[in-house]
Coordinates of C-alpha atoms and ligand atoms in Angstrom, one line a residue:
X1 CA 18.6 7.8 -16.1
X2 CA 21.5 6.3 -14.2
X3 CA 22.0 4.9 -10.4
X4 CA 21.2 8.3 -9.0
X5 CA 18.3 8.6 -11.0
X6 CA 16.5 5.2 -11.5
X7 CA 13.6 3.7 -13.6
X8 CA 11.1 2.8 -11.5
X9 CA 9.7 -0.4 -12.1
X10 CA 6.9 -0.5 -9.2
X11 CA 3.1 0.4 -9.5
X12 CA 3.4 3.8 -7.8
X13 CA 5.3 5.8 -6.8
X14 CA 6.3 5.6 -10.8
X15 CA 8.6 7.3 -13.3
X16 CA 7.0 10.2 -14.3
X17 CA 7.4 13.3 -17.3
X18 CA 9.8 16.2 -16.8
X19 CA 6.6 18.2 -17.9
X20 CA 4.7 16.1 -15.1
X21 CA 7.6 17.5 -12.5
X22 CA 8.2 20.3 -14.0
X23 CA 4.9 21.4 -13.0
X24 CA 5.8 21.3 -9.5
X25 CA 8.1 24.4 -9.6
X26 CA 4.9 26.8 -8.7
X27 CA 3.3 27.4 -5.3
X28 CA -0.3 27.7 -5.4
X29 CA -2.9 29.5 -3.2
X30 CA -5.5 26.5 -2.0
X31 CA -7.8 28.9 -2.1
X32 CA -7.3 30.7 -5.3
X33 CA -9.4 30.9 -8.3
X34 CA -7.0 29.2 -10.6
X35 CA -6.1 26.3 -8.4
X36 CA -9.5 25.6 -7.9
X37 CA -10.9 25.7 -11.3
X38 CA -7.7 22.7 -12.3
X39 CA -8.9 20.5 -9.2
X40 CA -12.1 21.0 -11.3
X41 CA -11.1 20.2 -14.7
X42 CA -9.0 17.0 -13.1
X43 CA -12.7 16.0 -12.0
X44 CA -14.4 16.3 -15.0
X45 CA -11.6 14.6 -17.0
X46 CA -11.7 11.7 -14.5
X47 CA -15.6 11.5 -15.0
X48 CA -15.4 11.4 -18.3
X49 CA -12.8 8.6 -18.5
X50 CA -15.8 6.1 -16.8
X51 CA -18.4 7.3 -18.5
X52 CA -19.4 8.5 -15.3
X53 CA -20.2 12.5 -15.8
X54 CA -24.4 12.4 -15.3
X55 CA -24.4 9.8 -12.7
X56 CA -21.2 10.2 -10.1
X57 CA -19.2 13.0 -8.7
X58 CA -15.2 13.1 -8.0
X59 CA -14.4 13.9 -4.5
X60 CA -10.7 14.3 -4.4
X61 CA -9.2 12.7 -0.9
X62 CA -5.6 14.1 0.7
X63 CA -3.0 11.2 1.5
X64 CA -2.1 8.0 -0.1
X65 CA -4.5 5.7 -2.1
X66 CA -5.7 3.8 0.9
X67 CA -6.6 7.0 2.8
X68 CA -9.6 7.4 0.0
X69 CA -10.0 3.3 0.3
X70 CA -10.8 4.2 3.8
X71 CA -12.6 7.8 2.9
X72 CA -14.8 5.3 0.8
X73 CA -15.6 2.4 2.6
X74 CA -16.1 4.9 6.1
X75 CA -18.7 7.3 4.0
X76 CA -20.4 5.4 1.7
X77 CA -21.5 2.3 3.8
X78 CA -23.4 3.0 6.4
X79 CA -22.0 1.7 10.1
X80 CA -24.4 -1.0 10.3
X81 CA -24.7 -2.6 6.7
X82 CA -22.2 -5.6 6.3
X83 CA -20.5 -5.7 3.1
X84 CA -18.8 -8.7 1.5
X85 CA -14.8 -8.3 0.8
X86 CA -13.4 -10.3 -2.1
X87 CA -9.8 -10.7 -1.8
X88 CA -7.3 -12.0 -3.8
X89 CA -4.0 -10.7 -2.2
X90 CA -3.1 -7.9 0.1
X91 CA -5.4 -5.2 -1.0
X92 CA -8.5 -7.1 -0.7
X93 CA -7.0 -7.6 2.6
X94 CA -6.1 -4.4 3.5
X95 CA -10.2 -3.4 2.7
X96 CA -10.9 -6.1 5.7
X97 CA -8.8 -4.6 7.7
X98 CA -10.1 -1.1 7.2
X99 CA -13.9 -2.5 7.8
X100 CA -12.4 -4.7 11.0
X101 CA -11.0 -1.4 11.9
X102 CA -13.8 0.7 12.4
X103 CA -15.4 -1.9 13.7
X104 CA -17.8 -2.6 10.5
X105 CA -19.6 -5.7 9.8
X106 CA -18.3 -7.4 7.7
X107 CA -17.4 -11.0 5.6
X108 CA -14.4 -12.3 3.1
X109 CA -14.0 -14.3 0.2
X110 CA -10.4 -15.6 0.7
X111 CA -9.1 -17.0 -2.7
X112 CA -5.6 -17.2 -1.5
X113 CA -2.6 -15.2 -3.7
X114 CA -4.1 -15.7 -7.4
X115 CA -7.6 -17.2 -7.8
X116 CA -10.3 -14.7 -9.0
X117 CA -12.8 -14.2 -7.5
X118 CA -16.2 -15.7 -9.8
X119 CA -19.4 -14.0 -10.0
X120 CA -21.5 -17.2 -9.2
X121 CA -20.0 -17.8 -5.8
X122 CA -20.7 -14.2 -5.1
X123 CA -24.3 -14.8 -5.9
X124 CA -24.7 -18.3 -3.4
X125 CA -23.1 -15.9 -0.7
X126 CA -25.4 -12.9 -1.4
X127 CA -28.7 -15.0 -1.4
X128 CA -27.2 -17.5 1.8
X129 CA -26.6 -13.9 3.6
X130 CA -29.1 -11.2 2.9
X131 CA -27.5 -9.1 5.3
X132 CA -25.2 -8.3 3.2
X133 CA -25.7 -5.0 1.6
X134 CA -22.6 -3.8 -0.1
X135 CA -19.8 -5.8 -2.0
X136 CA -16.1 -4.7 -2.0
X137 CA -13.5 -5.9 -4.2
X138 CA -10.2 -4.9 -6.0
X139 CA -10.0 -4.5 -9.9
X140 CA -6.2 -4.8 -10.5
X141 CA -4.4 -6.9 -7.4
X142 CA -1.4 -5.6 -7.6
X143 CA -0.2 -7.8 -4.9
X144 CA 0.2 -10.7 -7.6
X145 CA -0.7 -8.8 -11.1
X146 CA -3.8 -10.3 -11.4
X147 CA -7.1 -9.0 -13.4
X148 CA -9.9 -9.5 -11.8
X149 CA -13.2 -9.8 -13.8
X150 CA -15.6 -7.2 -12.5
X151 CA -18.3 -6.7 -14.7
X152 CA -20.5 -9.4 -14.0
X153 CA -19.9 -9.0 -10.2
X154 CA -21.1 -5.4 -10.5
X155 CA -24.3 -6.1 -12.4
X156 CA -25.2 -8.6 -10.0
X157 CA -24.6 -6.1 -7.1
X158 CA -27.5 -3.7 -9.6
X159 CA -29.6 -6.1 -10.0
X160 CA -29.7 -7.3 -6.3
X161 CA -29.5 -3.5 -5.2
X162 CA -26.4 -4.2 -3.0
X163 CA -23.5 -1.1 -2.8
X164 CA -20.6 -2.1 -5.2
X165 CA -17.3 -0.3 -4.1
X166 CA -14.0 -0.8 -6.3
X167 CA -10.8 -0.3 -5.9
X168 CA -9.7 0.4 -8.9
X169 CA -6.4 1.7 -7.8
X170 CA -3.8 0.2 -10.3
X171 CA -6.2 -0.1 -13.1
X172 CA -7.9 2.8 -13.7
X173 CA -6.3 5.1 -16.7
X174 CA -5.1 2.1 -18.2
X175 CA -7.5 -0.6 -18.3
X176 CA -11.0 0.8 -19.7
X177 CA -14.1 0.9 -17.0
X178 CA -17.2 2.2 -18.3
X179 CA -20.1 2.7 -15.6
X180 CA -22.5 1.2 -18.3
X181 CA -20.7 -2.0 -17.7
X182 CA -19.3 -2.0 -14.8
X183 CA -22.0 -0.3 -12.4
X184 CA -20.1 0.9 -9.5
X185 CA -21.5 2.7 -6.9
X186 CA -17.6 3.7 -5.9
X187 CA -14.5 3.6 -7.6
X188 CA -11.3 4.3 -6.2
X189 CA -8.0 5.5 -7.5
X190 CA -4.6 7.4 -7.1
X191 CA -2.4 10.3 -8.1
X192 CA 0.8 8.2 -8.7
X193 CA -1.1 5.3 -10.7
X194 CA -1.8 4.9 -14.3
X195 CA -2.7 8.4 -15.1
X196 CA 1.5 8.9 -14.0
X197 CA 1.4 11.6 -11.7
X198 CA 2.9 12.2 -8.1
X199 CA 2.0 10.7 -4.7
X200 CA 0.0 13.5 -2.7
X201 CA -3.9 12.7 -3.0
X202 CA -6.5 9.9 -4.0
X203 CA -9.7 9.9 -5.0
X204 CA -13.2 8.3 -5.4
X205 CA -16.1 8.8 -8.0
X206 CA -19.4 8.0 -5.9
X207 CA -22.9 7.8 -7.4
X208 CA -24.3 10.8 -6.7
X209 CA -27.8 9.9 -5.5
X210 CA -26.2 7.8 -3.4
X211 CA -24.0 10.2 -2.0
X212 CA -26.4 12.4 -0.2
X213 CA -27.8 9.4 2.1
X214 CA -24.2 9.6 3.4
X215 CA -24.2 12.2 6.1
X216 CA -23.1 11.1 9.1
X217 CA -21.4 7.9 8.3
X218 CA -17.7 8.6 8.4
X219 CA -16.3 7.5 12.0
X220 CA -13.6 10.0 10.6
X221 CA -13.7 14.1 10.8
X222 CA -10.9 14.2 7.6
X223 CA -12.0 10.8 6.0
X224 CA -15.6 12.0 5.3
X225 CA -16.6 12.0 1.6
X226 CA -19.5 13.6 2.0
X227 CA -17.9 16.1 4.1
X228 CA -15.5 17.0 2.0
X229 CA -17.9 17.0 -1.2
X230 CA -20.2 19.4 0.1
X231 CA -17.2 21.8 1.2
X232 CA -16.1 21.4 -2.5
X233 CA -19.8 21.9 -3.6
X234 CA -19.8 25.6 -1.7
X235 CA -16.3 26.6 -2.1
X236 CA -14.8 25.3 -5.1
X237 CA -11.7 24.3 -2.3
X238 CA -10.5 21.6 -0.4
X239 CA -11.6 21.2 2.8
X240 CA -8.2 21.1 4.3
X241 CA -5.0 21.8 3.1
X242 CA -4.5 20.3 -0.7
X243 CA -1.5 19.1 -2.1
X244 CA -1.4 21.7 -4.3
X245 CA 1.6 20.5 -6.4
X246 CA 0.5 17.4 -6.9
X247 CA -3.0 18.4 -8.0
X248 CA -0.9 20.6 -10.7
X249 CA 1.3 18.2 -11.5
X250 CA -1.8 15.2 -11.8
X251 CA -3.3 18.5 -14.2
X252 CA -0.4 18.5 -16.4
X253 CA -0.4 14.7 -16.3
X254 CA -3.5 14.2 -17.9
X255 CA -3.1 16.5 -20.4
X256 CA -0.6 13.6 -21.6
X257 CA -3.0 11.0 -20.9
X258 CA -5.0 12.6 -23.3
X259 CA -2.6 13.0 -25.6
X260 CA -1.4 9.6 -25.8
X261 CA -4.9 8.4 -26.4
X262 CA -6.9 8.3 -23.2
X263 CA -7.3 4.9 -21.6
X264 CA -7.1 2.9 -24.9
X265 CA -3.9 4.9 -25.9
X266 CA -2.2 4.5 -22.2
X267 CA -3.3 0.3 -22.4
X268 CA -1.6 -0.3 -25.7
X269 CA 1.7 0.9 -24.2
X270 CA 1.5 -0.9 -21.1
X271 CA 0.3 -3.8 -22.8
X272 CA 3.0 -4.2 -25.1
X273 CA 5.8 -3.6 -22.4
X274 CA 4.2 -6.0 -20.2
X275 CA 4.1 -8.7 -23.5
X276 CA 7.6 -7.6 -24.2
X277 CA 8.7 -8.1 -20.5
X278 CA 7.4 -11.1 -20.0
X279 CA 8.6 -12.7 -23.6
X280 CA 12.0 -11.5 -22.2
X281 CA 12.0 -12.7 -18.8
X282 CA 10.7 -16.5 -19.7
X283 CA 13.8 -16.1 -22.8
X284 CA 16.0 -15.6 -19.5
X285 CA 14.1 -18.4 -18.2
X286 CA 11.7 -16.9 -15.4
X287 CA 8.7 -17.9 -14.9
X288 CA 5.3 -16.1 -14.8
X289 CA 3.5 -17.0 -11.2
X290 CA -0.2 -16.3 -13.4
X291 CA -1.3 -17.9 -16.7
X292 CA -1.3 -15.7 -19.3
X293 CA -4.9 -15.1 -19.2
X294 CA -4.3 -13.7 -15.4
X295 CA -2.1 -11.5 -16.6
X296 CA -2.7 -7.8 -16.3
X297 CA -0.4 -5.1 -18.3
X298 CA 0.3 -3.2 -15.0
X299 CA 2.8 -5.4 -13.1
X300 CA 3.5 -8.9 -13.5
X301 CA 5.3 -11.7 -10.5
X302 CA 8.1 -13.9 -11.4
X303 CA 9.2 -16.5 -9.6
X304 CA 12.3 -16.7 -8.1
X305 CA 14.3 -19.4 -9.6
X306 CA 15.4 -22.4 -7.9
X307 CA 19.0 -21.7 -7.2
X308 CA 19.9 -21.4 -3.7
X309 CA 22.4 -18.8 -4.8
X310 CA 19.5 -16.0 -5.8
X311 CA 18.8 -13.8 -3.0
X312 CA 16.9 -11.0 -4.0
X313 CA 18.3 -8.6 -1.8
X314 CA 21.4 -8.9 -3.5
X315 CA 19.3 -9.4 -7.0
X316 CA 17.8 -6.2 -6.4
X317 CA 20.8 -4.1 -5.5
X318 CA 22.3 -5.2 -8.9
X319 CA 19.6 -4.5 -10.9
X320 CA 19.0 -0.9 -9.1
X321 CA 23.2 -0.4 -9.9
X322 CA 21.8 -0.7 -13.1
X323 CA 19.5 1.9 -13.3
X324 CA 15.9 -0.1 -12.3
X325 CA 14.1 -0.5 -9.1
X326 CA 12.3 -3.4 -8.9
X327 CA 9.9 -4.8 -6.7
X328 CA 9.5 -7.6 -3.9
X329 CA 6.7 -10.1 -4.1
X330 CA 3.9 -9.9 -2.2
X331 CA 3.0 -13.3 -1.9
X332 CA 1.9 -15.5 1.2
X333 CA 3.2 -19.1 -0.2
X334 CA 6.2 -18.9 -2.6
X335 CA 9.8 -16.7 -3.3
X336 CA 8.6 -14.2 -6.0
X337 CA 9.7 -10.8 -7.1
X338 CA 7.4 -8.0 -9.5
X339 CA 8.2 -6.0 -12.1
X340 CA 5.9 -3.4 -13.3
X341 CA 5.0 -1.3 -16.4
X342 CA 3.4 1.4 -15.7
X343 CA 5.3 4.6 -15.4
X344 CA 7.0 6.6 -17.9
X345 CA 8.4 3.4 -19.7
X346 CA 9.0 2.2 -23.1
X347 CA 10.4 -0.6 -24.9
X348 CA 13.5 0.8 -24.5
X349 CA 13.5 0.6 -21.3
X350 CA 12.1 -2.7 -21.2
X351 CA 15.0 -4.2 -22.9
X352 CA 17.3 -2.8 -20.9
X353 CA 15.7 -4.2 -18.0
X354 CA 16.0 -7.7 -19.4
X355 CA 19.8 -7.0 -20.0
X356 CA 20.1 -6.2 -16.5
X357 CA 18.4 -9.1 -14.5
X358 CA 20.5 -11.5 -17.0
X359 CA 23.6 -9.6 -15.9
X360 CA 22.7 -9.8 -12.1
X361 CA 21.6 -13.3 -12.4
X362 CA 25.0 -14.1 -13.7
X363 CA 27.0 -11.8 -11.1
X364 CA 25.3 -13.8 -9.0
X365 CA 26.2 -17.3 -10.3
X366 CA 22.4 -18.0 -10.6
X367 CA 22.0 -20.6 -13.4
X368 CA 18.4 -20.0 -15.4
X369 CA 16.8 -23.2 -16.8
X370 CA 14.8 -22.6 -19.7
X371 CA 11.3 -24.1 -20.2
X372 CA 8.9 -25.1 -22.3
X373 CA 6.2 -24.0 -20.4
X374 CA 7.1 -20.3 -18.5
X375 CA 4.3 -20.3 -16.3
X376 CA 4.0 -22.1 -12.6
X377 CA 0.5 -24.1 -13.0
Ligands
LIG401 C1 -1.4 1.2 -4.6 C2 -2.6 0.5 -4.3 C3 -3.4 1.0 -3.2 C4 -3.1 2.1 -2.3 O1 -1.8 2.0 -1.7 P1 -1.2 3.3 -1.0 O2 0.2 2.8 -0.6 O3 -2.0 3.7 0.1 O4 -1.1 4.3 -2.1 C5 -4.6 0.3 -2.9 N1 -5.0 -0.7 -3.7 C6 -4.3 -1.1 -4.8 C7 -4.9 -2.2 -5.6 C8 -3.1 -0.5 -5.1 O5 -2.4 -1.0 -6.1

């Protein structure tokens, strides 16, 4: 890798495989036999990895992962049921926005740029409200790193027969989900995620049963789940043009996935980066913006340090000279910058990342006080 050709250090788009790329270098019929049947095996490969084969179907969605954010919350809630947002940080947001903008009913739990949200305050709002009938909330916030516990907040959502839709985005392929645990109704991920493929499609595993109560819904003609399930259902196809070499090239990633162990295989690696990383960075004399118990393995903040002479523009171009994008913070209240792990990245690359934030730091004159404590509580 080199300038021309860098690391990426962001949660998606990612670094992928030469066998992931090279994929790409056939055109495909949407309609032929053999581009259908590997959209098929991706969804039975995707079922599998929640547990989720007898009880939900895949129903691939066009477009970037908040296309299929929207797809899910536009089909599988019906236009007058009010659901409950939690949000932690700009997706949880960004699911508020999509309800506000079809003109859904809706509420939030706002708890600000890295507080979790906790099952029993879920449960006072559920019983104050009973209007509420479907709960939304994000698994990995990528906005700050943090993991938020799900589990318990979707066995409530069983037991009190509300709708529980996930955006599982950043997490799923890496961190494990089993629908025994975690009953979703919905979960929702991406192409250019954790299982390390290319941007082109998302896509949502949906409770089957629940699924067929959905006609109708979608304020959207493209958008529509059910829509495009049923078209699948007939045809085998798309309903409109698929990104056919991204769907190939997701095939071929998964095959890897697979090969490097499934989701337990895929966590140990980006666990161990992330511990590496962030061993490194508080060495250097960063700190984390989450306790470690926040922490999740797919991308971690740092705090800007207090030196008037960092400015991450300038931190950034010297670390991308380098060979690494990395990414801007996402935060509402402090100067923070992220650096992620997922991706086609090892410990290798890892250290070389630490050599080059120490080397921009001191092109920049930026002097890094170590502490004891590394982490901003
Ligand atoms: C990446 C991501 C999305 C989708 O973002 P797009 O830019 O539309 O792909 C949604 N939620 C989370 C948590 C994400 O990390």
């Amino acid at each position: 890798m080199s300038k021309e050709n860098p690391f990426l250090l962001t949660p998606g788009p990612l670094t992928t495989s030469m066998a992931t790329k090279q994929a790409m270098l056939n055109d495909w019929g949407s309609w032929d036999a053999d581009f259908n049947r590997i959209t098929a095996e991706v969804g039975d490969y995707l079922l599998r990895c929640a547990n989720a084969v007898h009880t939900h179907v895949f129903i691939p969605m066009q477009g970037s992962g908040t296309f299929s954010v929207e797809a899910a919350l536009g089909t599988l809630i019906a236009p007058k049921q009010k659901t409950l947002v939690l949000c932690n940080g700009a997706y949880g947001q960004r699911m508020a926005t999509i309800l506000k903008t079809m003109g859904r009913p809706y509420v939030v739990l706002d708890k600000g740029d890295f507080e979790a949200p906790q099952v029993d305050e879920v449960h006072e709002l559920l019983l104050a409200d009973p209007e509420i009938s479907a709960v939304a909330m994000v698994h990995c916030e990528t906005s700050s790193g943090i993991l938020n516990e799900i589990d318990d907040i979707a066995s409530l959502c069983r037991a009190l027969g509300k709708l529980f839709i996930l955006d599982s985005m950043s997490a799923f392929g890496a961190i494990d989900i089993d629908v025994i645990n975690t009953p979703f109704t919905a979960l929702i991920s991406s192409a250019n995620k954790c299982f390390e493929g290319v941007p082109g499609f998302g896509f949502v595993l949906a409770h089957k049963q629940h699924l067929q109560h959905c006609k109708g819904n979608s304020p959207s003609l493209s958008l529509d789940l059910y829509e495009q399930y049923q078209y699948m259902g007939k045809t085998g196809q798309w309903r409109f043009t698929p990104p056919t070499h991204s769907v190939v090239a997701f095939h071929k990633a998964l095959e890897q996935h697979r090969e490097e162990g499934g989701v337990a295989g895929r966590f140990e690696r980006y666990l161990s980066n992330r511990i590496r990383l962030v061993q490194g960075m508080r060495a250097l004399g960063f700190k984390t913006l989450l306790e470690d118990r926040w922490l999740s393995p797919i991308i971690t903040t740092f705090l800007s340090p207090d030196d008037e002479r960092f400015d991450f523009q300038q931190f950034y171009q010297l670390v991308k000279q380098q060979g690494f994008i990395i990414y801007p913070g996402k935060l509402t209240q402090c100067e923070s910058f992220r650096i992620g792990n997922i991706g086609q990245l090892y410990s290798e690359q890892i250290d070389a990342v630490l050599v080059a934030v120490q080397n921009a730091c001191s092109q920049m004159g930026v002097v890094l006080v170590k502490t004891e404590e590394g982490v901003n509580q």
